[in-house]
Short mmCIF file of C-alpha atoms in Angstrom, two decimals:
data_model
loop_
_atom_site.label_atom_id
_atom_site.label_comp_id
_atom_site.label_asym_id
_atom_site.label_seq_id
_atom_site.Cartn_x
_atom_site.Cartn_y
_atom_site.Cartn_z
CA UNK Y 267 0.55 -0.29 -0.30
CA UNK Y 268 1.51 3.46 -0.72
CA UNK Y 269 1.57 5.50 2.09
CA UNK Y 270 -1.21 9.07 1.49
CA UNK Y 271 -0.05 12.03 0.41
CA UNK Y 272 1.29 14.77 2.11
CA UNK Y 273 -1.79 16.90 1.66
CA UNK Y 274 -3.90 14.34 3.11
CA UNK Y 275 -1.99 14.04 6.03
CA UNK Y 276 -1.96 17.49 7.09
CA UNK Y 277 -5.25 17.16 8.38
CA UNK Y 278 -4.31 16.59 11.42
CA UNK Y 279 -0.85 17.04 11.07
CA UNK Y 280 1.19 15.60 14.17
CA UNK Y 281 3.46 18.33 16.47
CA UNK Y 282 6.68 17.71 16.40
CA UNK Y 283 8.23 17.37 20.26
CA UNK Y 284 9.87 20.38 20.70
CA UNK Y 285 13.59 20.83 19.89
CA UNK Y 286 15.70 21.56 22.42
CA UNK Y 287 16.95 24.69 22.20
CA UNK Y 288 20.56 24.10 21.34
CA UNK Y 289 19.43 22.54 17.83
CA UNK Y 290 17.05 26.06 17.25
CA UNK Y 291 20.33 28.20 17.30
CA UNK Y 292 22.32 25.99 15.20
CA UNK Y 293 19.97 26.21 12.87
CA UNK Y 294 19.12 29.91 12.40
CA UNK Y 295 23.50 30.19 11.73
CA UNK Y 296 23.58 27.33 10.10
CA UNK Y 297 20.97 29.49 6.89
CA UNK Y 298 22.99 32.65 7.70
CA UNK Y 299 26.07 30.21 6.77
CA UNK Y 300 24.30 30.16 3.38
CA UNK Y 301 23.48 26.56 4.08
CA UNK Y 302 18.97 26.90 2.45
CA UNK Y 303 18.53 23.06 3.60
CA UNK Y 304 18.88 23.64 7.47
CA UNK Y 305 15.74 25.83 6.24
CA UNK Y 306 13.63 22.95 6.53
CA UNK Y 307 14.38 21.68 10.15
CA UNK Y 308 13.90 24.88 11.80
CA UNK Y 309 10.22 25.29 9.50
CA UNK Y 310 9.95 22.48 11.14
CA UNK Y 311 10.53 22.31 14.69
CA UNK Y 312 8.81 25.84 15.00
CA UNK Y 313 6.03 26.60 12.51
CA UNK Y 314 3.43 24.90 15.42
CA UNK Y 315 3.92 27.34 17.54
CA UNK Y 316 4.80 30.78 14.89
CA UNK Y 317 1.32 29.56 13.23
CA UNK Y 318 -0.23 28.98 17.13
CA UNK Y 319 0.69 32.71 18.05
CA UNK Y 320 -0.86 34.70 15.31
CA UNK Y 321 -3.77 32.45 14.21
CA UNK Y 322 -4.93 33.66 18.20
CA UNK Y 323 -3.57 37.06 16.73
CA UNK Y 324 -4.96 37.04 13.89
CA UNK Y 325 -7.97 34.32 14.14
CA UNK Y 326 -8.45 34.43 10.65
CA UNK Y 327 -7.19 30.60 9.73
CA UNK Y 328 -6.13 32.28 6.25
CA UNK Y 329 -4.32 35.89 6.96
CA UNK Y 330 -2.78 33.15 8.91
CA UNK Y 331 -1.77 32.01 6.76
CA UNK Y 332 -0.16 34.96 4.77
CA UNK Y 333 1.68 35.62 8.23
CA UNK Y 334 3.25 32.92 9.08
CA UNK Y 335 5.08 32.29 5.61
CA UNK Y 336 6.05 36.81 5.23
CA UNK Y 337 7.40 35.53 9.71
CA UNK Y 338 9.68 32.03 7.75
CA UNK Y 339 10.87 34.70 4.64
CA UNK Y 340 12.31 36.90 7.42
CA UNK Y 341 13.58 34.93 9.56
CA UNK Y 342 15.43 33.04 6.07
CA UNK Y 343 16.25 37.10 5.02
CA UNK Y 344 17.55 37.88 8.66
CA UNK Y 345 19.40 34.86 10.13
CA UNK Y 346 22.41 36.33 9.41
CA UNK Y 347 21.73 39.61 11.83
CA UNK Y 348 20.59 36.59 14.65
CA UNK Y 349 22.95 36.79 18.14
CA UNK Y 350 23.36 33.97 19.75
CA UNK Y 351 24.32 36.02 22.83
CA UNK Y 352 21.87 38.56 22.16
CA UNK Y 353 19.08 36.19 23.24
CA UNK Y 354 17.25 32.06 22.23
CA UNK Y 355 16.39 31.47 18.71
CA UNK Y 356 12.84 31.37 19.62
CA UNK Y 357 12.29 34.24 21.63
CA UNK Y 358 14.07 35.23 18.30
CA UNK Y 359 11.93 33.80 15.69
CA UNK Y 360 8.55 34.57 17.92
CA UNK Y 361 8.81 38.37 17.86
CA UNK Y 362 9.34 38.89 14.58
CA UNK Y 363 5.85 36.74 14.47
CA UNK Y 364 3.48 38.03 16.62
CA UNK Y 365 4.96 41.90 15.59
CA UNK Y 366 4.36 40.94 12.21
CA UNK Y 367 1.10 39.73 13.52
CA UNK Y 368 0.32 43.19 15.49
CA UNK Y 369 1.14 44.67 11.86
CA UNK Y 370 -1.19 42.84 10.41
CA UNK Y 371 -4.76 43.16 13.14
CA UNK Y 372 -3.31 46.85 13.55
CA UNK Y 373 -3.86 48.17 9.53
CA UNK Y 374 -7.56 49.14 9.23
CA UNK Y 375 -9.75 46.29 6.80
CA UNK Y 376 -7.91 44.02 8.79
CA UNK Y 377 -8.96 45.08 11.91
CA UNK Y 378 -12.64 44.62 10.61
CA UNK Y 379 -12.38 40.76 8.66
CA UNK Y 380 -10.90 40.03 12.04
CA UNK Y 381 -13.88 41.26 14.21
CA UNK Y 382 -16.09 39.22 11.47
CA UNK Y 383 -14.63 36.18 11.76
CA UNK Y 384 -14.11 36.53 15.21
CA UNK Y 385 -18.13 37.70 16.21
CA UNK Y 386 -19.56 34.77 12.82
CA UNK Y 387 -17.03 31.85 15.07
CA UNK Y 388 -17.93 33.09 18.50
CA UNK Y 389 -22.23 33.53 17.11
CA UNK Y 390 -21.85 30.01 15.90
CA UNK Y 391 -20.96 27.97 18.99
CA UNK Y 392 -18.12 26.21 16.60
CA UNK Y 393 -15.86 23.75 17.80
CA UNK Y 394 -12.03 24.72 18.26
CA UNK Y 395 -10.60 24.70 14.92
CA UNK Y 396 -7.03 24.90 16.12
CA UNK Y 397 -7.70 21.67 18.27
CA UNK Y 398 -5.68 24.46 21.65
CA UNK Y 399 -7.00 22.94 23.80
CA UNK Y 400 -5.52 19.30 23.09
CA UNK Y 401 -2.46 20.24 21.75
CA UNK Y 402 -1.49 21.94 25.11
CA UNK Y 403 1.44 20.07 26.64
CA UNK Y 404 3.07 19.81 30.75
CA UNK Y 405 5.37 23.28 29.57
CA UNK Y 406 1.75 25.25 28.41
CA UNK Y 407 0.10 23.92 31.71
CA UNK Y 408 3.63 25.20 34.41
CA UNK Y 409 2.39 28.48 31.89
CA UNK Y 410 -1.28 28.50 33.02
CA UNK Y 411 0.37 28.15 36.13
CA UNK Y 412 1.98 31.04 36.08
CA UNK Y 413 -1.29 33.34 34.64
CA UNK Y 414 -2.90 32.42 37.20
CA UNK Y 415 -0.69 33.08 40.12
CA UNK Y 416 -0.47 36.53 38.02
CA UNK Y 417 -4.05 39.43 39.55
CA UNK Y 418 -6.80 38.26 37.12
CA UNK Y 419 -5.78 42.12 36.69
CA UNK Y 420 -2.59 41.53 34.90
CA UNK Y 421 -2.61 38.18 33.85
CA UNK Y 422 -6.26 40.41 31.73
CA UNK Y 423 -4.25 43.04 30.95
CA UNK Y 424 -0.96 40.59 29.68
CA UNK Y 425 -3.66 38.91 27.15
CA UNK Y 426 -5.45 41.90 26.03
CA UNK Y 427 -1.87 42.93 24.42
CA UNK Y 428 -0.10 40.70 24.00
CA UNK Y 429 -2.32 37.97 22.15
CA UNK Y 430 -5.60 40.93 21.27
CA UNK Y 431 -2.82 42.98 19.75
CA UNK Y 432 -3.77 45.57 21.61
CA UNK Y 433 -1.64 48.43 22.62
CA UNK Y 434 -1.39 50.27 26.29
CA UNK Y 435 -3.51 53.13 25.44
CA UNK Y 436 -6.32 50.06 23.83
CA UNK Y 437 -6.00 48.17 26.94
CA UNK Y 438 -6.42 51.60 29.15
CA UNK Y 439 -9.79 51.96 27.15
CA UNK Y 440 -10.66 48.59 27.14
CA UNK Y 441 -10.59 47.53 30.37
CA UNK Y 442 -12.45 51.85 30.87
CA UNK Y 443 -9.05 51.71 33.71
CA UNK Y 444 -6.32 55.61 32.74
CA UNK Y 445 -3.89 54.61 30.69
CA UNK Y 446 -1.22 54.89 33.99
CA UNK Y 447 -3.15 51.90 35.02
CA UNK Y 448 -2.83 49.77 32.70
CA UNK Y 449 1.55 50.20 31.92
CA UNK Y 450 1.06 49.46 36.09
CA UNK Y 451 -0.81 46.32 35.66
CA UNK Y 452 1.34 45.76 32.00
CA UNK Y 453 4.64 46.16 33.44
CA UNK Y 454 3.77 44.27 36.86
CA UNK Y 455 2.41 41.30 35.46
CA UNK Y 456 5.21 40.18 33.20
CA UNK Y 457 7.48 41.59 35.85
CA UNK Y 458 5.41 38.15 38.19
CA UNK Y 459 5.42 36.32 34.97
CA UNK Y 460 9.20 36.50 34.96
CA UNK Y 461 9.82 35.23 38.52
CA UNK Y 462 7.89 32.60 38.02
CA UNK Y 463 9.15 30.49 34.89
CA UNK Y 464 12.40 31.20 36.17
CA UNK Y 465 11.40 29.72 39.64
CA UNK Y 466 12.41 26.50 38.71
CA UNK Y 467 15.64 26.81 36.56
CA UNK Y 468 16.62 29.06 39.79
CA UNK Y 469 16.21 26.86 42.43
CA UNK Y 470 17.83 24.24 39.94
CA UNK Y 471 20.69 26.50 39.57
CA UNK Y 472 21.31 27.33 44.09
CA UNK V 150 15.51 60.27 25.91
CA UNK V 151 19.14 60.49 27.58
CA UNK V 152 20.57 56.86 27.46
CA UNK V 153 20.98 57.24 31.30
CA UNK V 154 17.62 57.14 34.02
CA UNK V 155 19.44 57.24 37.93
CA UNK V 156 15.99 58.94 38.60
CA UNK V 157 14.17 55.53 40.12
CA UNK V 158 10.22 57.10 39.42
CA UNK V 159 12.39 57.23 35.90
CA UNK V 160 13.45 54.03 36.09
CA UNK V 161 9.87 53.03 37.28
CA UNK V 162 8.37 54.16 33.97
CA UNK V 163 11.40 53.42 31.50
CA UNK V 164 11.43 49.83 32.46
CA UNK V 165 6.84 50.79 31.58
CA UNK V 166 8.19 52.33 28.16
CA UNK V 167 10.40 48.25 28.24
CA UNK V 168 7.55 46.19 28.37
CA UNK V 169 5.20 47.44 26.35
CA UNK V 170 7.37 47.11 23.31
CA UNK V 171 7.89 43.76 24.05
CA UNK V 172 4.11 43.51 23.87
CA UNK V 173 4.35 45.61 20.84
CA UNK V 174 1.66 47.63 23.31
CA UNK V 175 3.01 50.95 22.25
CA UNK V 176 2.03 52.58 18.56
CA UNK V 177 5.35 53.48 15.89
CA UNK V 178 6.33 57.10 17.01
CA UNK V 179 6.47 55.55 21.47
CA UNK V 180 7.88 52.54 19.87
CA UNK V 181 10.80 54.54 17.76
CA UNK V 182 11.61 55.99 21.28
CA UNK V 183 12.19 53.17 22.83
CA UNK V 184 14.26 51.68 20.35
CA UNK V 185 16.61 54.98 20.24
CA UNK V 186 16.51 54.85 23.97
CA UNK V 187 17.84 51.02 23.96
CA UNK V 188 20.17 51.70 21.42
CA UNK V 189 21.83 54.16 24.17
CA UNK V 190 21.13 51.58 27.39
CA UNK V 191 22.64 48.02 28.01
CA UNK V 192 20.62 48.30 31.30
CA UNK V 193 17.21 48.56 29.13
CA UNK V 194 18.51 46.04 26.91
CA UNK V 195 19.14 43.91 29.56
CA UNK V 196 15.88 43.53 30.13
CA UNK V 197 14.80 43.83 27.05
CA UNK V 198 16.23 40.51 26.24
CA UNK V 199 15.15 38.60 29.48
CA UNK V 200 11.07 40.18 29.00
CA UNK V 201 11.35 38.33 25.33
CA UNK V 202 12.65 34.85 26.62
CA UNK V 203 8.82 35.64 29.13
CA UNK V 204 7.04 36.09 27.07
CA UNK V 205 8.06 33.27 24.80
CA UNK V 206 6.33 31.23 27.49
CA UNK V 207 2.50 33.99 27.18
CA UNK V 208 2.63 31.63 23.94
CA UNK V 209 3.05 28.05 24.80
CA UNK V 210 0.30 25.53 24.59
CA UNK V 211 -1.17 27.93 21.50
CA UNK V 212 1.04 25.48 19.17
CA UNK V 213 -1.10 24.25 16.26
CA UNK V 214 -0.06 22.89 12.94
CA UNK V 215 -0.09 24.68 9.75
CA UNK V 216 -0.99 23.41 6.52
CA UNK V 217 0.77 21.15 5.23
CA UNK V 218 0.46 23.15 1.67
CA UNK V 219 2.38 26.25 3.83
CA UNK V 220 5.31 23.86 4.10
CA UNK V 221 5.41 23.59 0.21
CA UNK V 222 4.97 27.44 -0.24
CA UNK V 223 7.95 28.19 2.57
CA UNK V 224 9.96 26.31 1.65
CA UNK V 225 10.11 27.08 -1.98
CA UNK V 226 9.81 30.04 -1.52
CA UNK V 227 13.27 30.20 0.57
CA UNK V 228 14.89 27.77 -1.84
CA UNK V 229 13.53 30.54 -4.41
CA UNK V 230 15.95 33.11 -2.92
CA UNK V 231 18.24 30.83 -1.63
CA UNK V 232 18.64 30.20 -5.60
CA UNK V 233 18.68 33.49 -7.01
CA UNK V 234 22.16 36.79 -6.36
CA UNK V 235 22.55 36.94 -3.05
CA UNK V 236 20.57 39.97 -1.21
CA UNK V 237 23.31 40.08 0.70
CA UNK V 238 27.17 39.50 1.47
CA UNK V 239 27.16 37.80 4.58
CA UNK V 240 25.23 35.23 2.43
CA UNK V 241 27.14 35.27 0.08
CA UNK V 242 29.41 31.30 -0.86
CA UNK V 243 33.24 32.16 -1.37
CA UNK V 244 32.94 30.56 -5.54
CA UNK V 245 29.71 33.43 -5.91
CA UNK V 246 32.01 36.34 -4.72
CA UNK V 247 35.02 35.32 -6.74
CA UNK V 248 32.32 35.38 -10.15
CA UNK V 249 31.01 39.47 -8.94
CA UNK V 250 34.86 39.98 -7.76
CA UNK V 251 35.98 39.08 -11.48
CA UNK V 252 33.66 40.46 -13.23
CA UNK V 253 34.37 43.25 -11.37
CA UNK V 254 37.53 43.84 -12.68
CA UNK V 255 36.62 43.21 -16.00
CA UNK V 256 34.25 45.87 -15.88
CA UNK V 257 36.52 47.68 -14.57
CA UNK V 258 39.02 47.38 -16.94
CA UNK V 259 36.51 47.62 -19.82
CA UNK V 260 36.24 50.91 -18.85
CA UNK V 261 39.77 51.26 -18.39
CA UNK V 262 40.62 49.98 -22.32
CA UNK V 263 37.33 51.28 -24.34
CA UNK V 264 35.42 55.05 -21.87
CA UNK V 265 32.43 52.74 -22.33
CA UNK V 266 30.73 50.92 -20.25
CA UNK V 267 30.70 46.81 -21.68
CA UNK V 268 28.99 45.72 -19.69
CA UNK V 269 27.51 46.71 -15.45
CA UNK V 270 26.24 43.89 -13.77
CA UNK V 271 24.63 45.17 -10.63
CA UNK V 272 27.64 45.54 -8.14
CA UNK V 273 29.56 46.60 -10.25
CA UNK V 274 27.47 49.11 -11.32
CA UNK V 275 26.65 50.03 -7.87
CA UNK V 276 30.52 50.64 -7.15
CA UNK V 277 31.57 52.57 -9.99
CA UNK V 278 28.75 55.23 -9.38
CA UNK V 279 30.05 54.87 -5.85
CA UNK V 280 33.67 55.88 -7.24
CA UNK V 281 32.53 58.83 -9.79
CA UNK V 282 30.59 60.22 -6.93
CA UNK V 283 34.13 59.96 -4.61
CA UNK V 284 36.04 61.43 -7.40
CA UNK V 285 33.61 63.96 -8.76
CA UNK V 286 35.70 68.04 -9.35
CA UNK V 287 33.25 69.17 -6.45
CA UNK V 288 32.22 66.85 -4.41
CA UNK V 289 32.49 67.92 -0.62
CA UNK V 290 32.44 65.61 2.86
CA UNK V 291 30.48 66.29 5.28
CA UNK V 292 31.43 63.97 8.08
CA UNK V 293 29.12 63.34 12.02
CA UNK V 294 28.99 61.30 14.69
CA UNK V 295 25.92 59.35 15.98
CA UNK V 296 27.11 58.36 19.88
CA UNK V 297 30.23 55.42 18.73
CA UNK V 298 29.21 54.95 15.20
CA UNK V 299 31.29 58.04 12.19
CA UNK V 300 29.14 59.18 9.47
CA UNK V 301 30.87 59.93 6.29
CA UNK V 302 28.67 61.64 4.02
CA UNK V 303 30.34 62.83 0.02
CA UNK V 304 27.91 64.89 -2.25
CA UNK V 305 27.98 66.02 -5.74
CA UNK V 306 25.59 67.85 -7.39
CA UNK V 307 27.07 67.06 -10.35
CA UNK V 308 26.46 63.60 -10.59
CA UNK V 309 22.47 64.20 -8.41
CA UNK V 310 24.54 61.56 -6.13
CA UNK V 311 26.07 60.56 -3.04
CA UNK V 312 27.91 58.50 -0.72
CA UNK V 313 26.08 57.77 2.20
CA UNK V 314 29.38 55.79 4.70
CA UNK V 315 29.33 54.47 8.20
CA UNK V 316 31.68 52.72 10.39
CA UNK V 317 30.91 52.13 14.29
CA UNK V 318 26.64 51.97 14.16
CA UNK V 319 26.24 48.93 16.33
CA UNK V 320 22.59 47.04 14.01
CA UNK V 321 19.34 47.75 14.54
CA UNK V 322 17.22 47.06 16.96
CA UNK V 323 15.74 43.86 16.31
CA UNK V 324 12.48 44.17 14.14
CA UNK V 325 13.79 47.84 12.71
CA UNK V 326 16.25 48.67 10.30
CA UNK V 327 17.85 52.30 9.79
CA UNK V 328 16.53 53.43 6.79
CA UNK V 329 18.68 56.47 4.34
CA UNK V 330 16.22 59.23 3.26
CA UNK V 331 16.62 62.00 0.69
CA UNK V 332 15.72 65.79 2.00
CA UNK V 333 14.40 66.72 -0.86
CA UNK V 334 12.64 69.63 -1.43
CA UNK V 335 8.90 67.74 -1.77
CA UNK V 336 9.96 66.40 1.67
CA UNK V 337 11.78 63.60 3.06
CA UNK V 338 12.77 60.59 0.20
CA UNK V 339 13.78 56.74 0.99
CA UNK V 340 16.69 56.12 -0.37
CA UNK V 341 17.27 52.81 1.33
CA UNK V 342 18.23 50.24 4.40
CA UNK V 343 21.52 51.09 6.20
CA UNK V 344 21.90 47.67 6.74
CA UNK V 345 25.84 47.41 8.83
CA UNK V 346 27.71 44.46 8.54
CA UNK V 347 29.40 42.59 11.12
CA UNK V 348 31.83 45.93 12.37
CA UNK V 349 28.83 48.21 12.14
CA UNK V 350 30.05 49.40 8.57
CA UNK V 351 28.03 50.39 5.56
CA UNK V 352 27.99 52.53 2.16
CA UNK V 353 25.52 52.95 0.05
CA UNK V 354 25.50 55.00 -3.02
CA UNK V 355 21.90 57.13 -3.14
CA UNK V 356 20.54 59.49 -5.94
CA UNK V 357 20.13 62.68 -4.94
CA UNK V 358 18.92 65.06 -7.77
CA UNK V 359 18.12 68.59 -6.21
CA UNK V 360 18.23 67.41 -2.39
CA UNK V 361 19.76 69.64 0.05
CA UNK V 362 21.01 66.84 2.29
CA UNK V 363 20.65 63.22 3.71
CA UNK V 364 19.45 61.16 7.26
CA UNK V 365 18.49 58.37 8.98
CA UNK V 366 15.89 57.05 11.24
CA UNK V 367 14.96 53.67 12.50
CA UNK V 368 11.34 52.59 11.00
CA UNK V 369 10.49 48.82 11.26
CA UNK V 370 11.95 46.14 10.07
CA UNK V 371 11.34 46.86 5.65
CA UNK V 372 12.05 50.59 6.22
CA UNK V 373 8.94 52.48 5.92
CA UNK V 374 7.08 55.37 2.56
CA UNK V 375 7.91 58.66 5.11
CA UNK V 376 9.80 58.79 7.93
CA UNK V 377 8.18 57.42 11.56
CA UNK V 378 10.53 58.82 14.74
CA UNK V 379 13.37 61.78 14.28
CA UNK V 380 16.19 61.22 12.10
CA UNK V 381 19.33 60.95 14.48
CA UNK V 382 21.75 61.15 12.26
CA UNK V 383 20.98 64.92 9.24
CA UNK V 384 23.35 65.88 7.24
CA UNK V 385 22.96 69.55 5.63
CA UNK V 386 24.49 69.89 2.46
CA UNK V 387 26.37 73.87 1.86
#
C-alpha cells in the first residue's frame, strides 16, 4: 500500500516535539551561513509555535497562513542578524512573528475582517478548529499555572495586549481604566511572570 | 531620551516602556522612542532580552500546526531566494563572491580600455557609481557622529548623487531597520536601508536630484514610506 499523499496527511498534522534551544540556535546559524537546507528543519521545529501565536492574534486562518509565510521569509532573510548572545532562537523568531501579526491586526481593514470572523465564530459556537485545548503541553500547563498566579487583572491586561494585539492605550480603553494603571498592570504582570517561569531554574542552580 | 535614567521614577517609567515594547503594545512613535533609547542603554537592553524570553511563555500551549501546503510554499519561496543572487554579503558563498569579483575587474578594465562600460552587472554598477561620486570634481565631504558611529557623506551636485558611509554603527534593534532619506524640497524620499555589517560598516550610494541633505532614521523592518521617527543622523549640504 502506498502512503497517503502529504496533503491528506496534513489534516491532522502532528506537532513535533519541541526542539532543544541549542538545536534551534544551530539551525539559524547554519541558515545564516548559507545552508538553506537547514531551513526545513527550523520550520518543522517551530512552525506550530509561530502559526499558533499568529492564529491566536489574528483569529483568521487565511490571514494567519499568509503572515506565517511572511514570518518565515523574514527569518530566512534576517538569519545573519540573529545573535545568540542576545537571546534564544525561539524568542527571536516569535518576536518577528508577533510583530508581524500585530502589524496586520492594526491595519484597519484587517481589524474589521478579524472582528467579523470572530463574531461569526462566537455566534455559531463552533468547536475550536485549532484544537488548542487538546494540544496543551506540560510546558503550557506550567505557564497557565504561572498566569493563574498573576492577579486576574494583570493576566487580563497581558492577554489583551499580547494575544489580542492591543496597544497599552487600547488596553486602558477596553478596561475603562486610566492609561497609567494599564501600564502598571502590564509591567507588574510581565515582571511577575518572569519571576514565576524562571523560579524552578533558579532553584536548580542554587 | 537620554541613555541614563538614575531617577527611580524615571527608571520605573522606562521599565514600563520596555515591557510595552516587548508586548508590541506601543504605537509606532512610542516604539521608535524606545528603540532609540535601547540603542544607547545596555541596562534596558538586558531587561528587554530577558523579558523577550518571558514573553515566549505567553503563547506556549497555543501550538497549531499550519497546513502542509504552507510548508511546501515556504520552502519553495526560500529555495527560490537562495538560488537567486544573494541579497547580503554575509550569505554569499566564496564561489559567488569570486564570480562577482572577476565581473567587477572585467567591467573596470572595460572602462579603462574604451571609456565605455560594456558590461555592467548589478554590483559593479553600484561600485562604479560610488567611485564616480567620490572622484567627482565638485565632491564635498561632510562628517558627523552618532554615539559610537562615524558618519561620512560625500555629495556631488554634478553627479546628482551622494555616498554615505558609516563605521561603528550598532545593528538596528530587532524588527527595525535604519532607513536613509534624501531630503528633497518636496520632503524626505526613501533612499534605501542602511544595514551595517558585523563591523558596523556600510556604504551606499544615494541618488539625490536637488536634495539638500541626507538623514537616517530608525524604522520598522523593511522601512517606511515616510519617516516615522526623528532622524538621528542628519547632514545638510552647503
